[in-house]
Structures are given as C-alpha cells and as structure tokens.
PDB file of C-alpha atoms and ligand atoms in Angstrom:
ATOM      1  CA  MET S   1      12.464   0.079   7.405  1.00  0.00           C
ATOM      2  CA  PRO S   2      11.895   2.844  10.014  1.00  0.00           C
ATOM      3  CA  PHE S   3       8.899   2.690  12.335  1.00  0.00           C
ATOM      4  CA  ALA S   4       6.059   5.203  12.308  1.00  0.00           C
ATOM      5  CA  ILE S   5       4.753   3.920  15.650  1.00  0.00           C
ATOM      6  CA  GLU S   6       6.678   2.189  18.435  1.00  0.00           C
ATOM      7  CA  ILE S   7       4.786   0.899  21.449  1.00  0.00           C
ATOM      8  CA  ASN S   8       6.815  -0.485  24.312  1.00  0.00           C
ATOM      9  CA  LYS S   9       5.259  -2.362  27.267  1.00  0.00           C
ATOM     10  CA  LEU S  10       2.198  -0.152  27.619  1.00  0.00           C
ATOM     11  CA  HIS S  11       0.141  -0.723  30.723  1.00  0.00           C
ATOM     12  CA  LYS S  12      -3.163   0.926  31.471  1.00  0.00           C
ATOM     13  CA  GLN S  13      -5.710   0.219  34.179  1.00  0.00           C
ATOM     14  CA  TYR S  14      -8.781   2.460  34.334  1.00  0.00           C
ATOM     15  CA  LYS S  15      -9.932   3.668  37.753  1.00  0.00           C
ATOM     16  CA  GLY S  16     -12.351   1.209  39.325  1.00  0.00           C
ATOM     17  CA  SER S  17     -11.451  -1.629  36.906  1.00  0.00           C
ATOM     18  CA  TRP S  18     -10.451  -5.067  38.153  1.00  0.00           C
ATOM     19  CA  SER S  19      -8.199  -5.882  35.232  1.00  0.00           C
ATOM     20  CA  PRO S  20      -5.885  -3.823  33.033  1.00  0.00           C
ATOM     21  CA  ALA S  21      -7.070  -2.619  29.611  1.00  0.00           C
ATOM     22  CA  LEU S  22      -3.468  -2.855  28.399  1.00  0.00           C
ATOM     23  CA  ASP S  23      -1.114  -5.329  30.030  1.00  0.00           C
ATOM     24  CA  GLY S  24       2.424  -4.767  28.748  1.00  0.00           C
ATOM     25  CA  LEU S  25       1.430  -4.238  25.111  1.00  0.00           C
ATOM     26  CA  SER S  26       4.325  -3.870  22.663  1.00  0.00           C
ATOM     27  CA  LEU S  27       4.034  -3.476  18.907  1.00  0.00           C
ATOM     28  CA  ASN S  28       5.534  -1.533  16.011  1.00  0.00           C
ATOM     29  CA  VAL S  29       4.064  -0.081  12.846  1.00  0.00           C
ATOM     30  CA  LYS S  30       6.417   0.260   9.881  1.00  0.00           C
ATOM     31  CA  GLU S  31       6.419   3.504   7.953  1.00  0.00           C
ATOM     32  CA  ASN S  32       4.325   3.430   4.762  1.00  0.00           C
ATOM     33  CA  HIS S  33       2.510   0.258   5.820  1.00  0.00           C
ATOM     34  CA  VAL S  34      -1.190  -0.368   6.348  1.00  0.00           C
ATOM     35  CA  VAL S  35      -1.448  -2.167   9.672  1.00  0.00           C
ATOM     36  CA  GLY S  36      -4.615  -3.683  11.120  1.00  0.00           C
ATOM     37  CA  LEU S  37      -4.920  -3.723  14.905  1.00  0.00           C
ATOM     38  CA  LEU S  38      -7.249  -6.644  15.531  1.00  0.00           C
ATOM     39  CA  GLY S  39      -8.728  -8.093  18.684  1.00  0.00           C
ATOM     40  CA  PRO S  40     -12.025  -9.167  20.276  1.00  0.00           C
ATOM     41  CA  ASN S  41     -14.284  -6.646  22.056  1.00  0.00           C
ATOM     42  CA  GLY S  42     -12.446  -5.190  25.028  1.00  0.00           C
ATOM     43  CA  ALA S  43      -8.998  -6.287  23.784  1.00  0.00           C
ATOM     44  CA  GLY S  44      -7.641  -2.760  24.271  1.00  0.00           C
ATOM     45  CA  LYS S  45      -7.590  -1.407  20.699  1.00  0.00           C
ATOM     46  CA  THR S  46      -9.319   1.902  21.452  1.00  0.00           C
ATOM     47  CA  THR S  47      -7.308   2.377  24.640  1.00  0.00           C
ATOM     48  CA  CYS S  48      -4.127   1.890  22.630  1.00  0.00           C
ATOM     49  CA  ILE S  49      -5.255   4.422  20.014  1.00  0.00           C
ATOM     50  CA  ASN S  50      -6.307   6.917  22.683  1.00  0.00           C
ATOM     51  CA  ILE S  51      -2.860   6.678  24.275  1.00  0.00           C
ATOM     52  CA  LEU S  52      -1.207   7.192  20.880  1.00  0.00           C
ATOM     53  CA  CYS S  53      -3.133  10.407  20.290  1.00  0.00           C
ATOM     54  CA  GLY S  54      -2.675  11.716  23.832  1.00  0.00           C
ATOM     55  CA  LEU S  55      -6.275  11.310  25.020  1.00  0.00           C
ATOM     56  CA  VAL S  56      -5.463   8.700  27.658  1.00  0.00           C
ATOM     57  CA  GLU S  57      -2.334   8.602  29.785  1.00  0.00           C
ATOM     58  CA  PRO S  58      -0.660   5.216  30.140  1.00  0.00           C
ATOM     59  CA  GLY S  59       0.170   3.893  33.599  1.00  0.00           C
ATOM     60  CA  GLU S  60       3.489   2.474  32.457  1.00  0.00           C
ATOM     61  CA  GLY S  61       5.408   2.040  29.221  1.00  0.00           C
ATOM     62  CA  GLN S  62       6.084   4.282  26.277  1.00  0.00           C
ATOM     63  CA  ALA S  63       4.637   5.015  22.858  1.00  0.00           C
ATOM     64  CA  THR S  64       6.185   7.146  20.134  1.00  0.00           C
ATOM     65  CA  ILE S  65       5.016   8.380  16.737  1.00  0.00           C
ATOM     66  CA  PHE S  66       7.832   9.208  14.318  1.00  0.00           C
ATOM     67  CA  GLY S  67      10.086   9.324  17.379  1.00  0.00           C
ATOM     68  CA  LYS S  68       7.880  11.787  19.316  1.00  0.00           C
ATOM     69  CA  ASP S  69       6.623  10.775  22.739  1.00  0.00           C
ATOM     70  CA  CYS S  70       2.849  10.353  22.931  1.00  0.00           C
ATOM     71  CA  VAL S  71       2.640  11.835  26.438  1.00  0.00           C
ATOM     72  CA  LYS S  72       5.146  14.693  26.171  1.00  0.00           C
ATOM     73  CA  ASP S  73       5.024  15.696  22.488  1.00  0.00           C
ATOM     74  CA  THR S  74       1.269  15.793  21.896  1.00  0.00           C
ATOM     75  CA  LEU S  75       1.351  18.956  19.769  1.00  0.00           C
ATOM     76  CA  ALA S  76       3.958  17.608  17.357  1.00  0.00           C
ATOM     77  CA  ILE S  77       2.023  14.346  17.150  1.00  0.00           C
ATOM     78  CA  ARG S  78      -1.261  16.111  16.413  1.00  0.00           C
ATOM     79  CA  ARG S  79       0.356  17.828  13.423  1.00  0.00           C
ATOM     80  CA  MET S  80       1.624  14.544  11.967  1.00  0.00           C
ATOM     81  CA  THR S  81      -1.357  12.357  12.802  1.00  0.00           C
ATOM     82  CA  GLY S  82      -4.988  12.187  11.757  1.00  0.00           C
ATOM     83  CA  VAL S  83      -7.300  10.296  14.093  1.00  0.00           C
ATOM     84  CA  VAL S  84     -10.711   8.953  13.124  1.00  0.00           C
ATOM     85  CA  PRO S  85     -12.334   7.904  16.404  1.00  0.00           C
ATOM     86  CA  GLN S  86     -14.682   4.936  16.931  1.00  0.00           C
ATOM     87  CA  GLN S  87     -17.537   7.316  17.779  1.00  0.00           C
ATOM     88  CA  ILE S  88     -18.452   9.990  15.204  1.00  0.00           C
ATOM     89  CA  ALA S  89     -16.632  13.157  16.314  1.00  0.00           C
ATOM     90  CA  LEU S  90     -18.715  15.733  14.437  1.00  0.00           C
ATOM     91  CA  PHE S  91     -21.306  18.271  15.568  1.00  0.00           C
ATOM     92  CA  TYR S  92     -24.641  16.890  14.356  1.00  0.00           C
ATOM     93  CA  ASN S  93     -26.353  20.277  14.330  1.00  0.00           C
ATOM     94  CA  LEU S  94     -23.687  21.755  12.020  1.00  0.00           C
ATOM     95  CA  THR S  95     -23.192  21.123   8.295  1.00  0.00           C
ATOM     96  CA  ALA S  96     -20.182  19.170   7.034  1.00  0.00           C
ATOM     97  CA  TRP S  97     -18.533  22.415   5.908  1.00  0.00           C
ATOM     98  CA  GLU S  98     -19.128  24.070   9.290  1.00  0.00           C
ATOM     99  CA  ASN S  99     -17.595  21.029  10.970  1.00  0.00           C
ATOM    100  CA  PHE S 100     -14.571  21.126   8.656  1.00  0.00           C
ATOM    101  CA  TYR S 101     -13.961  24.834   9.300  1.00  0.00           C
ATOM    102  CA  TYR S 102     -14.223  24.182  13.036  1.00  0.00           C
ATOM    103  CA  THR S 103     -11.737  21.286  12.934  1.00  0.00           C
ATOM    104  CA  GLY S 104      -9.418  22.908  10.379  1.00  0.00           C
ATOM    105  CA  ARG S 105      -9.113  26.099  12.415  1.00  0.00           C
ATOM    106  CA  LEU S 106      -8.273  24.025  15.523  1.00  0.00           C
ATOM    107  CA  TYR S 107      -5.309  22.755  13.505  1.00  0.00           C
ATOM    108  CA  GLY S 108      -4.373  26.337  12.631  1.00  0.00           C
ATOM    109  CA  LEU S 109      -5.247  25.979   8.938  1.00  0.00           C
ATOM    110  CA  ALA S 110      -6.189  29.025   6.863  1.00  0.00           C
ATOM    111  CA  ASP S 111      -9.798  29.076   5.603  1.00  0.00           C
ATOM    112  CA  LYS S 112      -8.516  28.948   2.001  1.00  0.00           C
ATOM    113  CA  THR S 113      -6.641  25.720   2.758  1.00  0.00           C
ATOM    114  CA  ILE S 114      -9.666  24.196   4.504  1.00  0.00           C
ATOM    115  CA  LYS S 115     -11.811  25.042   1.470  1.00  0.00           C
ATOM    116  CA  GLU S 116      -9.357  23.501  -1.005  1.00  0.00           C
ATOM    117  CA  LYS S 117      -8.599  20.341   0.964  1.00  0.00           C
ATOM    118  CA  GLY S 118     -12.222  19.958   2.072  1.00  0.00           C
ATOM    119  CA  GLN S 119     -13.554  20.237  -1.485  1.00  0.00           C
ATOM    120  CA  ASN S 120     -11.075  17.699  -2.767  1.00  0.00           C
ATOM    121  CA  LEU S 121     -11.875  15.209  -0.001  1.00  0.00           C
ATOM    122  CA  LEU S 122     -15.641  15.761  -0.297  1.00  0.00           C
ATOM    123  CA  GLU S 123     -15.460  14.875  -3.992  1.00  0.00           C
ATOM    124  CA  ARG S 124     -13.199  11.895  -3.373  1.00  0.00           C
ATOM    125  CA  LEU S 125     -15.509  10.511  -0.682  1.00  0.00           C
ATOM    126  CA  GLY S 126     -18.738  11.241  -2.547  1.00  0.00           C
ATOM    127  CA  LEU S 127     -20.097  13.924  -0.221  1.00  0.00           C
ATOM    128  CA  ASP S 128     -19.714  17.084  -2.326  1.00  0.00           C
ATOM    129  CA  LYS S 129     -23.461  17.360  -2.979  1.00  0.00           C
ATOM    130  CA  HIS S 130     -24.281  17.041   0.722  1.00  0.00           C
ATOM    131  CA  ALA S 131     -21.669  19.297   2.286  1.00  0.00           C
ATOM    132  CA  ASP S 132     -24.173  22.011   3.197  1.00  0.00           C
ATOM    133  CA  LYS S 133     -26.531  19.609   4.977  1.00  0.00           C
ATOM    134  CA  ARG S 134     -26.472  19.089   8.712  1.00  0.00           C
ATOM    135  CA  VAL S 135     -24.447  16.026   9.664  1.00  0.00           C
ATOM    136  CA  GLY S 136     -27.311  14.863  11.901  1.00  0.00           C
ATOM    137  CA  ARG S 137     -29.312  14.185   8.725  1.00  0.00           C
ATOM    138  CA  TYR S 138     -26.584  12.014   7.179  1.00  0.00           C
ATOM    139  CA  SER S 139     -26.810   8.226   6.877  1.00  0.00           C
ATOM    140  CA  GLY S 140     -24.353   6.115   8.894  1.00  0.00           C
ATOM    141  CA  GLY S 141     -22.041   5.724   5.895  1.00  0.00           C
ATOM    142  CA  MET S 142     -22.064   9.451   5.160  1.00  0.00           C
ATOM    143  CA  LYS S 143     -21.226  10.270   8.794  1.00  0.00           C
ATOM    144  CA  ARG S 144     -18.287   7.824   8.693  1.00  0.00           C
ATOM    145  CA  ARG S 145     -16.989   9.383   5.461  1.00  0.00           C
ATOM    146  CA  ALA S 146     -17.347  12.930   6.841  1.00  0.00           C
ATOM    147  CA  ASN S 147     -15.552  11.790  10.020  1.00  0.00           C
ATOM    148  CA  ILE S 148     -12.599  10.698   7.869  1.00  0.00           C
ATOM    149  CA  ILE S 149     -12.477  14.015   5.977  1.00  0.00           C
ATOM    150  CA  ALA S 150     -12.326  16.014   9.219  1.00  0.00           C
ATOM    151  CA  SER S 151      -9.239  14.064  10.293  1.00  0.00           C
ATOM    152  CA  LEU S 152      -7.379  14.610   7.006  1.00  0.00           C
ATOM    153  CA  LEU S 153      -7.661  18.360   6.390  1.00  0.00           C
ATOM    154  CA  HIS S 154      -4.153  18.967   7.801  1.00  0.00           C
ATOM    155  CA  GLU S 155      -2.672  16.264   5.509  1.00  0.00           C
ATOM    156  CA  PRO S 156      -1.178  13.985   8.177  1.00  0.00           C
ATOM    157  CA  GLN S 157       1.448  11.418   7.216  1.00  0.00           C
ATOM    158  CA  LEU S 158      -0.062   8.918   9.664  1.00  0.00           C
ATOM    159  CA  LEU S 159      -3.759   8.098   9.764  1.00  0.00           C
ATOM    160  CA  ILE S 160      -5.209   6.165  12.704  1.00  0.00           C
ATOM    161  CA  LEU S 161      -8.770   4.904  12.258  1.00  0.00           C
ATOM    162  CA  ASP S 162     -10.837   3.117  14.901  1.00  0.00           C
ATOM    163  CA  GLU S 163     -13.432   0.934  13.138  1.00  0.00           C
ATOM    164  CA  PRO S 164     -13.920   3.324  10.196  1.00  0.00           C
ATOM    165  CA  THR S 165     -16.296   0.934   8.438  1.00  0.00           C
ATOM    166  CA  ALA S 166     -18.460  -0.086  11.410  1.00  0.00           C
ATOM    167  CA  GLY S 167     -22.126  -0.091  10.466  1.00  0.00           C
ATOM    168  CA  VAL S 168     -21.672   1.115   6.873  1.00  0.00           C
ATOM    169  CA  ASP S 169     -23.155  -0.459   3.743  1.00  0.00           C
ATOM    170  CA  VAL S 170     -21.190  -2.290   1.054  1.00  0.00           C
ATOM    171  CA  GLN S 171     -20.931   0.795  -1.183  1.00  0.00           C
ATOM    172  CA  SER S 172     -19.649   3.125   1.529  1.00  0.00           C
ATOM    173  CA  ARG S 173     -17.212   0.456   2.719  1.00  0.00           C
ATOM    174  CA  ALA S 174     -15.805   0.015  -0.793  1.00  0.00           C
ATOM    175  CA  MET S 175     -15.416   3.775  -1.156  1.00  0.00           C
ATOM    176  CA  ILE S 176     -13.662   4.089   2.216  1.00  0.00           C
ATOM    177  CA  LEU S 177     -11.314   1.160   1.514  1.00  0.00           C
ATOM    178  CA  ASN S 178     -10.403   2.458  -1.943  1.00  0.00           C
ATOM    179  CA  PHE S 179      -9.775   5.846  -0.437  1.00  0.00           C
ATOM    180  CA  LEU S 180      -7.470   4.349   2.225  1.00  0.00           C
ATOM    181  CA  LYS S 181      -5.536   2.421  -0.437  1.00  0.00           C
ATOM    182  CA  GLU S 182      -5.054   5.628  -2.419  1.00  0.00           C
ATOM    183  CA  TYR S 183      -3.989   7.550   0.701  1.00  0.00           C
ATOM    184  CA  HIS S 184      -1.463   4.810   1.482  1.00  0.00           C
ATOM    185  CA  SER S 185      -0.121   4.829  -2.094  1.00  0.00           C
ATOM    186  CA  LYS S 186       0.952   8.463  -1.592  1.00  0.00           C
ATOM    187  CA  GLY S 187       3.532   7.288   0.956  1.00  0.00           C
ATOM    188  CA  ASN S 188       1.413   7.568   4.102  1.00  0.00           C
ATOM    189  CA  THR S 189       1.068   5.129   7.003  1.00  0.00           C
ATOM    190  CA  ILE S 190      -2.238   3.740   8.265  1.00  0.00           C
ATOM    191  CA  LEU S 191      -3.119   2.017  11.529  1.00  0.00           C
ATOM    192  CA  TYR S 192      -6.686   0.880  11.642  1.00  0.00           C
ATOM    193  CA  THR S 193      -8.982  -1.380  13.651  1.00  0.00           C
ATOM    194  CA  SER S 194     -11.812  -3.543  12.405  1.00  0.00           C
ATOM    195  CA  HIS S 195     -13.783  -6.606  13.390  1.00  0.00           C
ATOM    196  CA  LEU S 196     -14.026  -7.584   9.726  1.00  0.00           C
ATOM    197  CA  MET S 197     -11.254 -10.035   8.970  1.00  0.00           C
ATOM    198  CA  GLU S 198     -11.931 -10.116   5.226  1.00  0.00           C
ATOM    199  CA  GLU S 199     -11.541  -6.371   5.092  1.00  0.00           C
ATOM    200  CA  ALA S 200      -8.241  -6.491   6.996  1.00  0.00           C
ATOM    201  CA  GLU S 201      -7.050  -9.256   4.679  1.00  0.00           C
ATOM    202  CA  GLN S 202      -7.880  -7.025   1.729  1.00  0.00           C
ATOM    203  CA  ILE S 203      -6.086  -3.838   2.737  1.00  0.00           C
ATOM    204  CA  CYS S 204      -3.431  -4.634   5.361  1.00  0.00           C
ATOM    205  CA  ASP S 205       0.266  -5.244   4.724  1.00  0.00           C
ATOM    206  CA  GLU S 206       0.419  -6.520   8.264  1.00  0.00           C
ATOM    207  CA  VAL S 207      -2.016  -7.309  11.071  1.00  0.00           C
ATOM    208  CA  VAL S 208      -1.362  -7.313  14.807  1.00  0.00           C
ATOM    209  CA  ILE S 209      -3.679  -9.438  16.932  1.00  0.00           C
ATOM    210  CA  ILE S 210      -4.060  -8.392  20.558  1.00  0.00           C
ATOM    211  CA  ASP S 211      -6.187  -9.885  23.330  1.00  0.00           C
ATOM    212  CA  GLU S 212      -6.751  -8.905  26.967  1.00  0.00           C
ATOM    213  CA  GLY S 213      -4.371  -5.992  26.519  1.00  0.00           C
ATOM    214  CA  LYS S 214      -1.502  -8.158  25.325  1.00  0.00           C
ATOM    215  CA  PHE S 215       0.258  -8.727  22.017  1.00  0.00           C
ATOM    216  CA  VAL S 216      -0.662 -12.130  20.544  1.00  0.00           C
ATOM    217  CA  ILE S 217       0.868 -12.354  17.075  1.00  0.00           C
ATOM    218  CA  SER S 218       1.643 -10.233  14.011  1.00  0.00           C
ATOM    219  CA  GLY S 219       2.494 -10.759  10.370  1.00  0.00           C
ATOM    220  CA  SER S 220       1.145 -10.325   6.886  1.00  0.00           C
ATOM    221  CA  PRO S 221      -2.316 -11.915   6.515  1.00  0.00           C
ATOM    222  CA  LYS S 222      -0.928 -14.396   3.956  1.00  0.00           C
ATOM    223  CA  GLU S 223       2.005 -15.347   6.157  1.00  0.00           C
ATOM    224  CA  LEU S 224      -0.231 -15.870   9.206  1.00  0.00           C
ATOM    225  CA  VAL S 225      -2.653 -18.065   7.257  1.00  0.00           C
ATOM    226  CA  ALA S 226       0.212 -20.114   5.782  1.00  0.00           C
ATOM    227  CA  ASN S 227       1.939 -20.581   9.144  1.00  0.00           C
ATOM    228  CA  THR S 228      -1.081 -21.512  11.275  1.00  0.00           C
ATOM    229  CA  ALA S 229      -2.273 -25.111  11.131  1.00  0.00           C
ATOM    230  CA  ASP S 230      -5.632 -25.789   9.421  1.00  0.00           C
ATOM    231  CA  CYS S 231      -6.267 -22.111   8.597  1.00  0.00           C
ATOM    232  CA  LYS S 232      -7.607 -20.994   5.244  1.00  0.00           C
ATOM    233  CA  ARG S 233      -8.492 -17.397   6.070  1.00  0.00           C
ATOM    234  CA  LEU S 234      -7.449 -14.679   8.503  1.00  0.00           C
ATOM    235  CA  GLU S 235     -10.662 -15.318  10.463  1.00  0.00           C
ATOM    236  CA  ASP S 236      -9.432 -18.891  11.180  1.00  0.00           C
ATOM    237  CA  VAL S 237      -6.113 -17.504  12.414  1.00  0.00           C
ATOM    238  CA  PHE S 238      -7.926 -14.967  14.593  1.00  0.00           C
ATOM    239  CA  LEU S 239     -10.099 -17.666  16.189  1.00  0.00           C
ATOM    240  CA  HIS S 240      -7.095 -19.976  16.549  1.00  0.00           C
ATOM    241  CA  TYR S 241      -5.305 -17.397  18.689  1.00  0.00           C
ATOM    242  CA  THR S 242      -8.192 -15.717  20.516  1.00  0.00           C
ATOM    243  CA  GLY S 243     -10.568 -18.671  20.988  1.00  0.00           C
ATOM    244  CA  HIS S 244     -14.323 -19.004  20.536  1.00  0.00           C
ATOM    245  CA  SER S 245     -15.629 -17.694  23.861  1.00  0.00           C
ATOM    246  CA  VAL S 246     -17.506 -14.375  23.701  1.00  0.00           C
ATOM    247  CA  ARG S 247     -16.132 -11.406  25.637  1.00  0.00           C
ATOM    248  CA  ASP S 248     -18.451  -9.832  28.215  1.00  0.00           C
TER     249      ASP S 248
HETATM  250  N1  ATP D 301     -13.162   4.846  30.241  1.00  0.00           N
HETATM  251  C1  ATP D 301     -13.092   3.597  30.693  1.00  0.00           C
HETATM  252  N2  ATP D 301     -13.258   3.316  32.011  1.00  0.00           N
HETATM  253  C2  ATP D 301     -13.158   2.051  32.494  1.00  0.00           C
HETATM  254  N3  ATP D 301     -12.901   0.983  31.725  1.00  0.00           N
HETATM  255  C3  ATP D 301     -12.723   1.195  30.401  1.00  0.00           C
HETATM  256  C4  ATP D 301     -12.817   2.505  29.819  1.00  0.00           C
HETATM  257  N4  ATP D 301     -12.583   2.398  28.478  1.00  0.00           N
HETATM  258  C5  ATP D 301     -12.368   1.085  28.254  1.00  0.00           C
HETATM  259  N5  ATP D 301     -12.457   0.373  29.385  1.00  0.00           N
HETATM  260  C6  ATP D 301     -12.245  -1.079  29.521  1.00  0.00           C
HETATM  261  O1  ATP D 301     -10.934  -1.358  29.022  1.00  0.00           O
HETATM  262  C7  ATP D 301     -10.922  -2.560  28.275  1.00  0.00           C
HETATM  263  C8  ATP D 301     -10.419  -2.277  26.862  1.00  0.00           C
HETATM  264  O2  ATP D 301     -11.405  -1.477  26.203  1.00  0.00           O
HETATM  265  P1  ATP D 301     -11.189  -0.880  24.744  1.00  0.00           P
HETATM  266  O3  ATP D 301     -12.338   0.014  24.494  1.00  0.00           O
HETATM  267  O4  ATP D 301      -9.831  -0.319  24.668  1.00  0.00           O
HETATM  268  O5  ATP D 301     -11.273  -2.213  23.874  1.00  0.00           O
HETATM  269  P2  ATP D 301     -11.507  -2.378  22.300  1.00  0.00           P
HETATM  270  O6  ATP D 301     -10.538  -3.423  21.860  1.00  0.00           O
HETATM  271  O7  ATP D 301     -11.452  -1.065  21.626  1.00  0.00           O
HETATM  272  O8  ATP D 301     -12.982  -2.997  22.234  1.00  0.00           O
HETATM  273  P3  ATP D 301     -14.115  -2.846  21.079  1.00  0.00           P
HETATM  274  O9  ATP D 301     -13.738  -3.811  20.004  1.00  0.00           O
HETATM  275  O10 ATP D 301     -15.359  -3.284  21.788  1.00  0.00           O
HETATM  276  O11 ATP D 301     -14.165  -1.420  20.635  1.00  0.00           O
HETATM  277  C9  ATP D 301     -12.345  -3.125  28.341  1.00  0.00           C
HETATM  278  O12 ATP D 301     -12.403  -4.050  29.406  1.00  0.00           O
HETATM  279  C10 ATP D 301     -13.185  -1.894  28.644  1.00  0.00           C
HETATM  280  O13 ATP D 301     -14.337  -2.269  29.358  1.00  0.00           O
HETATM  281 MG1   MG D 302     -12.775   0.011  20.498  1.00  0.00          MG
END
C-alpha cells in the first residue's frame, strides 16, 4: 500500500531549548488509513505536524506528503492537505461564513464553490443555523467544528488534525468522530492526535506512539493490545511504553 506521509529521521531543536523537540523521528502513514499520532505532552506531535504543513523547518531529516517535499513543495502540499491546528485558527470577530470566505479565497476557491462546500459541511457538522454568528460567541465544541470546516473547503485528500476533540462535550465529539469516519470512507487519509486513548482505539486503523521526539511503537490498536503483556486497552499499552511519570 502506498504511503500518504513518509517521515525520515526528522530532527528539530527550537532556539534556546536544551533538548530536541524531534530526535530522529521516522514514521509512515499509509494512504486511506486513519492514523493516530499519540504521545505525552511535549512528545513532539505538534512540531511534527507543523513540519508536515511547512510551518516549521526541520533541522535535519525529510518529510514528504504524497511524494512532495514538506520544505520545498509547500504549495503542492497545501492543495492536497487540510490542517486543523491545535489552537482554533479562526477570526473570533468574524462570522463562520466570513471566516470560510477568507480561508477559501486564500486557497483560490471561487465564492460559488465556497458557498456550496461550506453549506454542505455546515449541515454535516450541525452548524448551519449558526453560520452567521460571530465565532467568538460559539461554544468550544462549535469552534472546533467550525475549525474543521475551514480546513476542508478545498477538499483535501489528506486531513491532519491536532487534538480536534480537545475540550469538547460528548455530543460534539461523537459528531466529529462520525464525520471523520465518513470522510475516511470516501478514500481519504487522516492523521490525527489525541490524548484520549479510547477515542483513538475507536477510529484509528493504526496508532504511532512517540515520546521525547522519538518513535516508540506502531500498529493497529488491537494488535498492540494483543502483543503487549498484561494490557487490556490501548491506554495500558501507552503507559507500558511511555511510563507513569508526568511531563513538565
Ligand atoms: N515554539 C517553540 N519554542 C521552543 N520550544 C518549543 C516550541 N514549540 C514546542 N516547543 C517544545 O518542543 C517540545 C515538543 O512540543 P510539541 O508542542 O511539539 O509537543 P506535543 O506532543 O504537541 O505536546 P502537547 O500534547 O502538549 O500538545 C516541547 O518540549 C515543547 O516545550
Ligand atoms: Mg501539541
């Protein structure tokens, strides 16, 4: 099966930091898979995602998306990839529609296309009645759902989401997860991060555990549970490999 993402020995050390955020990280994401990038706080998940979408330059190593280099081919990658960042990337003083027109036009989409795609996604993610309200007035779950819509207007074949369900209620989470399953079933690839092991177990074909900027282990949640001694759930596997000490 071809890879949507190939990451080879990525190294990144931020200016002024004592230790690297990524320390030779290698991992692959198969096309048409849902892959969970898991790791404790500070493991390097967001840094990895930011390198993939060209926001952060790696010190060493290489990352490609559908064969395009994440440093050199950023325009091609932007067309193929939707990124939902960890922080809400919407203007709070604008309505959802105003935000979507802003983002859609940055991608070079015609207003007619933005309207069609936006309407469809608003209905699918339960925001159609709120699209003319300012995003600043939205609940946490609504902001997360609007954040996802903005990243999908250009119909990317790869969706990268950084903690898309952080801080949302059970209903919004269920809606987001069902939406991601549906998006995947249309032949698209998803890389996503979460601290919720049950959630990853539910939607991921494969999970990759990283810690301190390094690859730890990967596999299907079932396979990892079956192959790790005394583990009944993915959370046990996660703790087995990353330990119990909190990260400061
Ligand atoms: N802009 C930055 N400048 C300096 N250090 C940074 C910067 N961004 C991240 N770091 C450091 O790099 C390491 C990896 O951070 P990163 O945000 O990639 O981890 P993460 O796995 O996404 O964590 P979390 O689960 O908390 O979101 C951490 O030690 C963090 O403090
Ligand atoms: Mg992060």
